[in-house]
Amino acid sequence: MGNHQYPEENKHELESLLSKLNAMEIIAHDEFQKGTVKILRRLVEGQIHTVNEFEHIKKALDLITLELFQVKNKNSL
């Protein structure tokens, strides 16, 4: 297993891959190569979406945790 990457680093790497795939599609010679690039692009776009969704889930969990602490503090007074 590799080192843990931060979401921004991971997203930057995925966007770089997406750029490379776009270039590969331009120079693709046949339909098989173009189809393969399209599949790879969808996979990379899915990974980018997953990273973005994970960030939203993380923020939601932080807000829920904050609310739980506020409720706990309010009840203990």
PDB file of N, CA and C in Angstrom, residues 3-15 47-56 58-59:
ATOM      1  N   ASN A   3       1.502   5.554   0.372  1.00  0.00           N
ATOM      2  CA  ASN A   3       1.247   6.557   1.398  1.00  0.00           C
ATOM      3  C   ASN A   3      -0.128   7.161   1.212  1.00  0.00           C
ATOM      4  N   HIS A   4      -0.699   7.614   2.306  1.00  0.00           N
ATOM      5  CA  HIS A   4      -2.009   8.270   2.261  1.00  0.00           C
ATOM      6  C   HIS A   4      -1.874   9.626   1.568  1.00  0.00           C
ATOM      7  N   GLN A   5      -2.768   9.877   0.612  1.00  0.00           N
ATOM      8  CA  GLN A   5      -2.757  11.167  -0.078  1.00  0.00           C
ATOM      9  C   GLN A   5      -3.897  12.025   0.460  1.00  0.00           C
ATOM     10  N   TYR A   6      -3.640  13.303   0.548  1.00  0.00           N
ATOM     11  CA  TYR A   6      -4.690  14.226   0.920  1.00  0.00           C
ATOM     12  C   TYR A   6      -5.651  14.378  -0.256  1.00  0.00           C
ATOM     13  N   PRO A   7      -6.919  14.695   0.020  1.00  0.00           N
ATOM     14  CA  PRO A   7      -7.914  14.799  -1.063  1.00  0.00           C
ATOM     15  C   PRO A   7      -7.509  15.752  -2.180  1.00  0.00           C
ATOM     16  N   GLU A   8      -6.906  16.880  -1.840  1.00  0.00           N
ATOM     17  CA  GLU A   8      -6.512  17.838  -2.881  1.00  0.00           C
ATOM     18  C   GLU A   8      -5.410  17.274  -3.773  1.00  0.00           C
ATOM     19  N   GLU A   9      -4.466  16.551  -3.172  1.00  0.00           N
ATOM     20  CA  GLU A   9      -3.406  15.922  -3.967  1.00  0.00           C
ATOM     21  C   GLU A   9      -4.001  14.860  -4.884  1.00  0.00           C
ATOM     22  N   ASN A  10      -4.908  14.064  -4.331  1.00  0.00           N
ATOM     23  CA  ASN A  10      -5.566  13.015  -5.101  1.00  0.00           C
ATOM     24  C   ASN A  10      -6.365  13.610  -6.253  1.00  0.00           C
ATOM     25  N   LYS A  11      -7.092  14.685  -5.970  1.00  0.00           N
ATOM     26  CA  LYS A  11      -7.906  15.339  -6.992  1.00  0.00           C
ATOM     27  C   LYS A  11      -7.017  15.926  -8.090  1.00  0.00           C
ATOM     28  N   HIS A  12      -5.914  16.516  -7.700  1.00  0.00           N
ATOM     29  CA  HIS A  12      -4.980  17.091  -8.680  1.00  0.00           C
ATOM     30  C   HIS A  12      -4.420  15.988  -9.580  1.00  0.00           C
ATOM     31  N   GLU A  13      -4.049  14.861  -8.993  1.00  0.00           N
ATOM     32  CA  GLU A  13      -3.519  13.744  -9.771  1.00  0.00           C
ATOM     33  C   GLU A  13      -4.585  13.204 -10.732  1.00  0.00           C
ATOM     34  N   LEU A  14      -5.821  13.097 -10.269  1.00  0.00           N
ATOM     35  CA  LEU A  14      -6.901  12.606 -11.134  1.00  0.00           C
ATOM     36  C   LEU A  14      -7.177  13.581 -12.283  1.00  0.00           C
ATOM     37  N   GLU A  15      -7.140  14.876 -11.997  1.00  0.00           N
ATOM     38  CA  GLU A  15      -7.353  15.862 -13.058  1.00  0.00           C
ATOM     39  C   GLU A  15      -6.215  15.822 -14.082  1.00  0.00           C
ATOM     40  N   GLN A  47     -14.002   8.773 -10.024  1.00  0.00           N
ATOM     41  CA  GLN A  47     -13.117   8.920  -8.871  1.00  0.00           C
ATOM     42  C   GLN A  47     -13.091  10.366  -8.374  1.00  0.00           C
ATOM     43  N   ILE A  48     -13.069  11.312  -9.298  1.00  0.00           N
ATOM     44  CA  ILE A  48     -13.098  12.733  -8.912  1.00  0.00           C
ATOM     45  C   ILE A  48     -14.393  13.028  -8.167  1.00  0.00           C
ATOM     46  N   HIS A  49     -15.501  12.502  -8.675  1.00  0.00           N
ATOM     47  CA  HIS A  49     -16.799  12.700  -8.023  1.00  0.00           C
ATOM     48  C   HIS A  49     -16.794  12.091  -6.613  1.00  0.00           C
ATOM     49  N   THR A  50     -16.189  10.915  -6.481  1.00  0.00           N
ATOM     50  CA  THR A  50     -16.116  10.253  -5.176  1.00  0.00           C
ATOM     51  C   THR A  50     -15.313  11.087  -4.179  1.00  0.00           C
ATOM     52  N   VAL A  51     -14.201  11.653  -4.617  1.00  0.00           N
ATOM     53  CA  VAL A  51     -13.384  12.504  -3.743  1.00  0.00           C
ATOM     54  C   VAL A  51     -14.201  13.723  -3.297  1.00  0.00           C
ATOM     55  N   ASN A  52     -14.925  14.337  -4.234  1.00  0.00           N
ATOM     56  CA  ASN A  52     -15.755  15.495  -3.890  1.00  0.00           C
ATOM     57  C   ASN A  52     -16.862  15.124  -2.909  1.00  0.00           C
ATOM     58  N   GLU A  53     -17.510  13.991  -3.138  1.00  0.00           N
ATOM     59  CA  GLU A  53     -18.578  13.551  -2.238  1.00  0.00           C
ATOM     60  C   GLU A  53     -18.037  13.231  -0.857  1.00  0.00           C
ATOM     61  N   PHE A  54     -16.854  12.638  -0.788  1.00  0.00           N
ATOM     62  CA  PHE A  54     -16.241  12.337   0.497  1.00  0.00           C
ATOM     63  C   PHE A  54     -16.015  13.613   1.298  1.00  0.00           C
ATOM     64  N   GLU A  55     -15.592  14.677   0.620  1.00  0.00           N
ATOM     65  CA  GLU A  55     -15.394  15.958   1.304  1.00  0.00           C
ATOM     66  C   GLU A  55     -16.720  16.483   1.865  1.00  0.00           C
ATOM     67  N   HIS A  56     -17.808  16.331   1.111  1.00  0.00           N
ATOM     68  CA  HIS A  56     -19.122  16.769   1.599  1.00  0.00           C
ATOM     69  C   HIS A  56     -19.555  15.947   2.811  1.00  0.00           C
ATOM     70  N   LYS A  58     -17.584  14.443   4.929  1.00  0.00           N
ATOM     71  CA  LYS A  58     -16.733  14.842   6.043  1.00  0.00           C
ATOM     72  C   LYS A  58     -17.243  16.125   6.698  1.00  0.00           C
ATOM     73  N   LYS A  59     -17.645  17.105   5.881  1.00  0.00           N
ATOM     74  CA  LYS A  59     -18.172  18.360   6.416  1.00  0.00           C
ATOM     75  C   LYS A  59     -19.482  18.125   7.156  1.00  0.00           C
TER      76      LYS A  59
END
